[in-house]
CSV table of C-alpha atoms and ligand atoms in Angstrom, one decimal:
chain,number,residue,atom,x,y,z
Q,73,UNK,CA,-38.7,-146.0,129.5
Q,74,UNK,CA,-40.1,-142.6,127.9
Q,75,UNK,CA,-38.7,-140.5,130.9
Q,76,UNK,CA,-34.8,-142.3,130.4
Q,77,UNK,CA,-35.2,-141.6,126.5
Q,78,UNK,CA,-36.1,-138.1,127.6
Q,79,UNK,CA,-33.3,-137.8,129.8
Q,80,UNK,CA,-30.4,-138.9,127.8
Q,81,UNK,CA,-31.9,-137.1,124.8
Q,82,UNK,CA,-31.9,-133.7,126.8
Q,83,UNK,CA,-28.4,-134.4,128.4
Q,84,UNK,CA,-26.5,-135.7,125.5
Q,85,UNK,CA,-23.9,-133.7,123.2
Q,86,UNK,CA,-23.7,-135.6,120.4
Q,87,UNK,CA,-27.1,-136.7,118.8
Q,88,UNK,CA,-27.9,-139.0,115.7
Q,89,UNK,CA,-30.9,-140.2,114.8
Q,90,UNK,CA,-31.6,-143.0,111.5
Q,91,UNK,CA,-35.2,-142.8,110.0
Q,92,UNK,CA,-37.0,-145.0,108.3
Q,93,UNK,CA,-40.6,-145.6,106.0
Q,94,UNK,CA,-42.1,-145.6,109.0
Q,95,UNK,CA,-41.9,-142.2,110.0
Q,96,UNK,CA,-43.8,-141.0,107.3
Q,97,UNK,CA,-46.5,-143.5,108.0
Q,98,UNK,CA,-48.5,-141.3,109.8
Q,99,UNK,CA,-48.8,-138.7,107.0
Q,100,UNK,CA,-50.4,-140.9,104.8
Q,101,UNK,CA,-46.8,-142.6,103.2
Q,102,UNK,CA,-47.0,-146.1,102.5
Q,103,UNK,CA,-44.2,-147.9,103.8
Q,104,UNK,CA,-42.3,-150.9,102.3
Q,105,UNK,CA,-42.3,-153.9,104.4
Q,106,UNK,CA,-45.2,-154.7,107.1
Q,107,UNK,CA,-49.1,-154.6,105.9
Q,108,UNK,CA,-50.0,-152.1,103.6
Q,109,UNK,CA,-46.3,-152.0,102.6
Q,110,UNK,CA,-45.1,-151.4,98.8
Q,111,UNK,CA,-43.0,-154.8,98.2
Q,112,UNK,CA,-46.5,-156.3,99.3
Q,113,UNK,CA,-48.3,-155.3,96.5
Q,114,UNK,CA,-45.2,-154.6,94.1
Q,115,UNK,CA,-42.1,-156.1,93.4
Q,116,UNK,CA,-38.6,-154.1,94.1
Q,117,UNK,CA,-36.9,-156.2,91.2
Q,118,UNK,CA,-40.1,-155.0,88.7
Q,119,UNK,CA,-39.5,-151.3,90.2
Q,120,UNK,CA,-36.3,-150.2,92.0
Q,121,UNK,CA,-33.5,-151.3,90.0
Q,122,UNK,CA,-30.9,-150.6,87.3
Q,123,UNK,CA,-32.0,-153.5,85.4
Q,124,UNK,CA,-36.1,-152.5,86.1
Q,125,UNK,CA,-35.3,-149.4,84.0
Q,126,UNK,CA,-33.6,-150.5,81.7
Q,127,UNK,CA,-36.1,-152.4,80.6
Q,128,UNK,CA,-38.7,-150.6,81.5
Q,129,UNK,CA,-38.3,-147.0,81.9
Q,130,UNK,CA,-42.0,-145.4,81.6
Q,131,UNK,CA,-43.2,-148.3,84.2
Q,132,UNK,CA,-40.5,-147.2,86.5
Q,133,UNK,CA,-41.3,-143.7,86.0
Q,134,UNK,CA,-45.4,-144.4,86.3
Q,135,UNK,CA,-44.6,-145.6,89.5
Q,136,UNK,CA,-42.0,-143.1,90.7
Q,137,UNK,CA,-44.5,-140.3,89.4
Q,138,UNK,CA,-47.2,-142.2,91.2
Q,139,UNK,CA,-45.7,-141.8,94.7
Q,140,UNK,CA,-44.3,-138.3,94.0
Q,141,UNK,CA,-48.4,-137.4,93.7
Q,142,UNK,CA,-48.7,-139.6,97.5
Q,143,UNK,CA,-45.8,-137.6,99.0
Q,144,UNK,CA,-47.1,-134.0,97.5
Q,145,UNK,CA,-50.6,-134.6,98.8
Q,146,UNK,CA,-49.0,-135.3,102.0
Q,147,UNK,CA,-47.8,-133.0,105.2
Q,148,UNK,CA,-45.2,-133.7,107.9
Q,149,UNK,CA,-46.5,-135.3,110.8
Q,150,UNK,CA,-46.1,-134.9,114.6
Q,151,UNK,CA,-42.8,-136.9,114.3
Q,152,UNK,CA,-41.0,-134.9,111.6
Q,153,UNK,CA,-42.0,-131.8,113.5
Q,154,UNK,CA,-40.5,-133.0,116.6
Q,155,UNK,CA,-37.0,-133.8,115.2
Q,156,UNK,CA,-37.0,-130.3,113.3
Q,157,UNK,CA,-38.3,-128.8,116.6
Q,158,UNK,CA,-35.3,-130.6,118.7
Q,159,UNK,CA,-32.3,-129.6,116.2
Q,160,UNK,CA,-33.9,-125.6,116.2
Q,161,UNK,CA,-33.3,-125.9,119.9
Q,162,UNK,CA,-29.6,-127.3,119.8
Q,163,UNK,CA,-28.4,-127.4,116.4
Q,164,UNK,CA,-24.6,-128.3,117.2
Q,165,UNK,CA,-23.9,-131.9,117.3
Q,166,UNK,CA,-27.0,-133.3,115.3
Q,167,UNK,CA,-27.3,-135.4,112.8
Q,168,UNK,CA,-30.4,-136.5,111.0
Q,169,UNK,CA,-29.8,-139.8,108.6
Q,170,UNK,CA,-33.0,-141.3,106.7
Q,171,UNK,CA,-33.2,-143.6,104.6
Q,172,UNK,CA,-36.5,-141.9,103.1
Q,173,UNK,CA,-36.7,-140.2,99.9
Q,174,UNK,CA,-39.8,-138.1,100.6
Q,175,UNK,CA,-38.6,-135.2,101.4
Q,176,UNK,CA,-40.7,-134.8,104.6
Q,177,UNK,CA,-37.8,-134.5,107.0
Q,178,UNK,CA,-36.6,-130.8,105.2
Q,179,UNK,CA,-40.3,-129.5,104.3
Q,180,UNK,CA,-40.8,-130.0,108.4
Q,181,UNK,CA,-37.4,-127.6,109.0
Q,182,UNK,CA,-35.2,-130.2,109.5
Q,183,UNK,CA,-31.6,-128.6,108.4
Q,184,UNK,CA,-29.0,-131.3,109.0
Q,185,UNK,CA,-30.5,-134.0,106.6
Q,186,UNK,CA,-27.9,-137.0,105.6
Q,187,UNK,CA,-29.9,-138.6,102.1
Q,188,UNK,CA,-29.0,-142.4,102.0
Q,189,UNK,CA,-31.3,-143.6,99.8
Q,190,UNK,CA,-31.6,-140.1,97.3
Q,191,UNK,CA,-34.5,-137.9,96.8
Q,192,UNK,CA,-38.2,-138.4,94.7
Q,193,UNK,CA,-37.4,-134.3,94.0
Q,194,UNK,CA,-34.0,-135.0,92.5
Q,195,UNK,CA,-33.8,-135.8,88.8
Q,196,UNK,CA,-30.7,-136.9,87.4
Q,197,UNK,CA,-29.4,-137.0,83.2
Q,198,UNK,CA,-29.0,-140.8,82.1
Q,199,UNK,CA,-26.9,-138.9,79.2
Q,200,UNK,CA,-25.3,-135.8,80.7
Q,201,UNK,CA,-25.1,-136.4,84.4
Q,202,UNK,CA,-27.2,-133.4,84.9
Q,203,UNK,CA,-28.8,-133.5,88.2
Q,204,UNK,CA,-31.8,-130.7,89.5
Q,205,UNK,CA,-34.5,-130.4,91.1
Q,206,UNK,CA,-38.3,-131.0,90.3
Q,207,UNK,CA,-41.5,-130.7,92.2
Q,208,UNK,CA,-43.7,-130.8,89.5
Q,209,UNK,CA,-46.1,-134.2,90.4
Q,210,UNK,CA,-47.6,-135.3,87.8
Q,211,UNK,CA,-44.8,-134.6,85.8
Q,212,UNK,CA,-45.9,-133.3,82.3
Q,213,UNK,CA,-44.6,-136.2,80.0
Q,214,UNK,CA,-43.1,-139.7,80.8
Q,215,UNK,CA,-40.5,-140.4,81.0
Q,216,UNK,CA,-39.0,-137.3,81.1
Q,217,UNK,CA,-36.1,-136.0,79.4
Q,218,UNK,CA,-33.2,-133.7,80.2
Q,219,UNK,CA,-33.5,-129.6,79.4
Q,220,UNK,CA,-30.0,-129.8,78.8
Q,221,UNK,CA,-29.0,-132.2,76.1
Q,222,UNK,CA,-32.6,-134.0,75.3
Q,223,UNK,CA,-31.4,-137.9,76.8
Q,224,UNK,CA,-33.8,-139.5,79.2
Q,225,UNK,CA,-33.8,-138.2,83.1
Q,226,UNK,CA,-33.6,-141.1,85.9
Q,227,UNK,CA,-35.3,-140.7,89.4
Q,228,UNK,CA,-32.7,-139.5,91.7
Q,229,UNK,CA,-32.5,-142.0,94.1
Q,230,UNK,CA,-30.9,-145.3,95.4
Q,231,UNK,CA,-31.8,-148.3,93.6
Q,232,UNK,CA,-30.7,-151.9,94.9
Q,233,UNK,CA,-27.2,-153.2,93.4
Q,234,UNK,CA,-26.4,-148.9,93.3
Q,235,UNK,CA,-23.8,-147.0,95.4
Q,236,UNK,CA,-25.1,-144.9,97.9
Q,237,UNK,CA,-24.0,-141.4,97.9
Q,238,UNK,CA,-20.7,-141.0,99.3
Q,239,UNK,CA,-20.8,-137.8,101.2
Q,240,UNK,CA,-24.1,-139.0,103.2
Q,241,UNK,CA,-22.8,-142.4,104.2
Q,242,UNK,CA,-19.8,-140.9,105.4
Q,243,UNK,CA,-21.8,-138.1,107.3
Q,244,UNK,CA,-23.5,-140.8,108.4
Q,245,UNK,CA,-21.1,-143.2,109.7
Q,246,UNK,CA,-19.4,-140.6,111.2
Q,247,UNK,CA,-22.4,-139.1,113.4
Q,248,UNK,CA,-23.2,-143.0,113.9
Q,249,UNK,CA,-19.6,-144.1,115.1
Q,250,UNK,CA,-18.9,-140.2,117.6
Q,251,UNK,CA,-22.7,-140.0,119.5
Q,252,UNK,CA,-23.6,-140.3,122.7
Q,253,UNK,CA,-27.3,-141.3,122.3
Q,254,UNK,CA,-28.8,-142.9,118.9
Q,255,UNK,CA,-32.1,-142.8,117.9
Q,256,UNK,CA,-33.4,-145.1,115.5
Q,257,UNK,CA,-37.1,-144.3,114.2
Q,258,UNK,CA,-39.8,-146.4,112.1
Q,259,UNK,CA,-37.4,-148.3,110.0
Q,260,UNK,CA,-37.2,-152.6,109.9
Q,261,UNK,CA,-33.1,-152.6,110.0
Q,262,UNK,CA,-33.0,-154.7,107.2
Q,263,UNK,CA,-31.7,-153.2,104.3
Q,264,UNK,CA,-27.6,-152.3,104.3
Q,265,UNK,CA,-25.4,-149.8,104.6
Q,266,UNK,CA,-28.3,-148.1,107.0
Q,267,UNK,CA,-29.1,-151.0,108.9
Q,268,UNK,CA,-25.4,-151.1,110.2
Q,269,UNK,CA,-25.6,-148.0,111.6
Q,270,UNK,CA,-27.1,-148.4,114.9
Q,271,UNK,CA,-24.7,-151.5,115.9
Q,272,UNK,CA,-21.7,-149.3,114.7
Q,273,UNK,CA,-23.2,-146.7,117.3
Q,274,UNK,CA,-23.7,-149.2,119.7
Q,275,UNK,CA,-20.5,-150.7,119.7
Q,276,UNK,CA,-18.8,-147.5,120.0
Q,277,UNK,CA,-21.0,-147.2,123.2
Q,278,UNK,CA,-23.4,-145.1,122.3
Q,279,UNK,CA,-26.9,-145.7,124.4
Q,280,UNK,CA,-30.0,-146.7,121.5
Q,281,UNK,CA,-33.5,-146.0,121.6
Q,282,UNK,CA,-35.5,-147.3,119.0
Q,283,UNK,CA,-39.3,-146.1,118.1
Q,284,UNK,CA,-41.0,-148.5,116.0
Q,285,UNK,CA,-44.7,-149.8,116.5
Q,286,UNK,CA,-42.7,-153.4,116.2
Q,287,UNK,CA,-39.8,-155.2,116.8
Q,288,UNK,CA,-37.0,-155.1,114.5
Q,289,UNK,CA,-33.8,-156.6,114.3
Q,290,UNK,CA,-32.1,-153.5,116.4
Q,291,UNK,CA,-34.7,-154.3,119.2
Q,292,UNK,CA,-32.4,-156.6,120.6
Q,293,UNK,CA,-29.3,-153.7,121.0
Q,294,UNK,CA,-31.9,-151.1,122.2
Q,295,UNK,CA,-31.3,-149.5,125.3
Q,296,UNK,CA,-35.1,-148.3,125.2
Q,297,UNK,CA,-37.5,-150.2,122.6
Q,298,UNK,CA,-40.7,-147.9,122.9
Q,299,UNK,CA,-43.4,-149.4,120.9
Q,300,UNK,CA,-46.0,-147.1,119.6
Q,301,UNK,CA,-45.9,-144.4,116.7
Q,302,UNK,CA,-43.6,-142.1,116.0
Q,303,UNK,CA,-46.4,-139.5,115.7
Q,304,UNK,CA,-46.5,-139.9,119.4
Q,305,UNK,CA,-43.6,-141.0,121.0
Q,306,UNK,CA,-41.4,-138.5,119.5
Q,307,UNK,CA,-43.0,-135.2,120.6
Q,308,UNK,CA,-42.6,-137.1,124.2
Q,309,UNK,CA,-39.2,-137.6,124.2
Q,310,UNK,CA,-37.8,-134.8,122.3
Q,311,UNK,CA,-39.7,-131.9,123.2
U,606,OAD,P1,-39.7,-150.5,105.9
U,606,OAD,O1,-41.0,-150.4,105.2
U,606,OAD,O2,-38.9,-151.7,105.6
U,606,OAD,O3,-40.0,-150.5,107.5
U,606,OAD,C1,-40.9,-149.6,108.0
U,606,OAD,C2,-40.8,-149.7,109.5
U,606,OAD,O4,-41.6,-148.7,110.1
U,606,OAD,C3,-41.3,-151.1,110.1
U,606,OAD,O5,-40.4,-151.6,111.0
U,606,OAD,C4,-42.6,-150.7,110.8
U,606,OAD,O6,-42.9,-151.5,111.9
U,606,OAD,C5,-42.3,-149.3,111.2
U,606,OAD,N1,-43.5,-148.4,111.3
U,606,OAD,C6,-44.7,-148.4,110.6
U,606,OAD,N2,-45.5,-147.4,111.0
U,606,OAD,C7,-44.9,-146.8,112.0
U,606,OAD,C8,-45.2,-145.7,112.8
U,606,OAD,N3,-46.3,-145.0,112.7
U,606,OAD,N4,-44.3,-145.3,113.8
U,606,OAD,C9,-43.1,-146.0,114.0
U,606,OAD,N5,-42.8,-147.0,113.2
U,606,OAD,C10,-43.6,-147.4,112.2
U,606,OAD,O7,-39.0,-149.1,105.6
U,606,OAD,P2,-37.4,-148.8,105.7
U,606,OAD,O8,-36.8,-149.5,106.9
U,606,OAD,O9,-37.3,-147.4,105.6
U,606,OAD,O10,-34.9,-148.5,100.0
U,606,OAD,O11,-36.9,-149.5,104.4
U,606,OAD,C11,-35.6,-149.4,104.1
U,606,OAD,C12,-35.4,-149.2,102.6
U,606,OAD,O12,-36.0,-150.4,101.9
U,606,OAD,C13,-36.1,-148.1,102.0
U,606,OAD,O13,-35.3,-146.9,102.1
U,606,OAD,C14,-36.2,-148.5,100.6
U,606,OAD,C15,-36.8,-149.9,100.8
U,606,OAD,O14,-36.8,-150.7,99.8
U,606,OAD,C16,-34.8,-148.3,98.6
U,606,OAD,O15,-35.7,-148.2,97.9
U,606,OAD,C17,-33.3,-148.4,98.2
């Protein structure tokens, strides 16, 4: 199984992969769904959504803030390493979707990122539509508030009920619907648009290897299900 993944990976033109919480798993990132996962222990209505901040917006932010702390104590892992690694050696006709907002993916070297689901670092103006960047974790005051125009800043990522960004989905679709191999990594193919993307691939005959120390709902189209860690199946099949 490893030495097929390792094959079609090294042969094929046209490369996408989708990640997932579970990627960052190994660095210390709690995931979602699964034991130890966020919607465990919190609730995505409370948390991630429109209506959650509106009600709510220093909660939200606590929590936001919170995991911005996790993700800055934290360092890419074997995995993230790997795909950055692959995509130095043969940069034309990759594309790297995730789902995750950590930023992980790009501090490893990873170039061609497609954001679904936003990013922790990205700050956005619920007044002014001013969007920048900001690594500062803790921020100074909650929640905080625009340099521009003085309204209050929103995390700038995906919540449930909100559009993702249109230029990534498309990206997405796109490297999803033209590759040869796909290469779905530590994510429960469950939440949509992303989860989508690996039977678009597959029914546009593209061969699918899923990584996932589980089974998924995309187990069942997978060409190749290894079951282990990313931390340690990627390196072998990529590098
Ligand atoms: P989930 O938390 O739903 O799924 C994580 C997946 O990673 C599970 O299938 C685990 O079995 C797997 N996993 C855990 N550790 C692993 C490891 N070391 N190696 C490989 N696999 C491992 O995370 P996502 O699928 O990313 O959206 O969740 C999708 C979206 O739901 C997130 O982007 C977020 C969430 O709510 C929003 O907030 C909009």
């Amino acid at each position: 199984m490893t030495q097929q993944a390792r094959d079609w990976l090294a042969q094929a033109r046209r490369v996408c992969v989708l990640t997932g919480a579970g990627i960052s798993a190994e660095s210390g990132v709690p995931t979602f769904r699964g034991s130890g996962g966020l919607w465990r222990e919190f609730r995505a209505e409370d948390l991630a959504t429109p209506g959650a901040f509106e009600r709510d917006p220093k909660l939200v932010w606590e929590w936001y803030d919170w995991r911005r702390g996790v993700v800055s104590a934290a360092r890419p892992n074997a995995g993230h390493e790997a795909l950055a690694e692959y995509e130095r050696r043969r940069p034309d006709g990759f594309t790297l979707v995730t789902q995750n907002v950590d930023g992980l993916h790009e501090r490893a070297g990873s170039r061609a990122v497609e954001r679904l689901h936003g990013s922790l670092w990205r700050v956005r103006c619920t007044g002014c539509g001013r969007e920048v960047e900001d690594d500062r974790a803790p921020l100074p005051e909650l929640p905080p508030r625009c340099g521009e125009c003085g309204a209050m800043l929103r995390p700038g990522v995906v919540w449930f009920g909100e559009m993702l960004p249109e230029a990534a989905l498309e990206a997405a679709v796109a490297a999803a619907s033209s590759c040869e191999v796909m290469l779905v990594v530590g994510t429960s193919a469950v939440v949509y648009p992303a989860a989508s993307l690996a039977p678009l691939a597959r029914r546009a005959g593209a061969r699918l290897i899923e990584v996932n120390v589980e089974e998924t709902p995309a187990s069942g189209l997978a060409d190749v299900h290894l079951r282990g860690s990313a931390g340690v199946a990627l390196p072998r099949i990529l590098l």
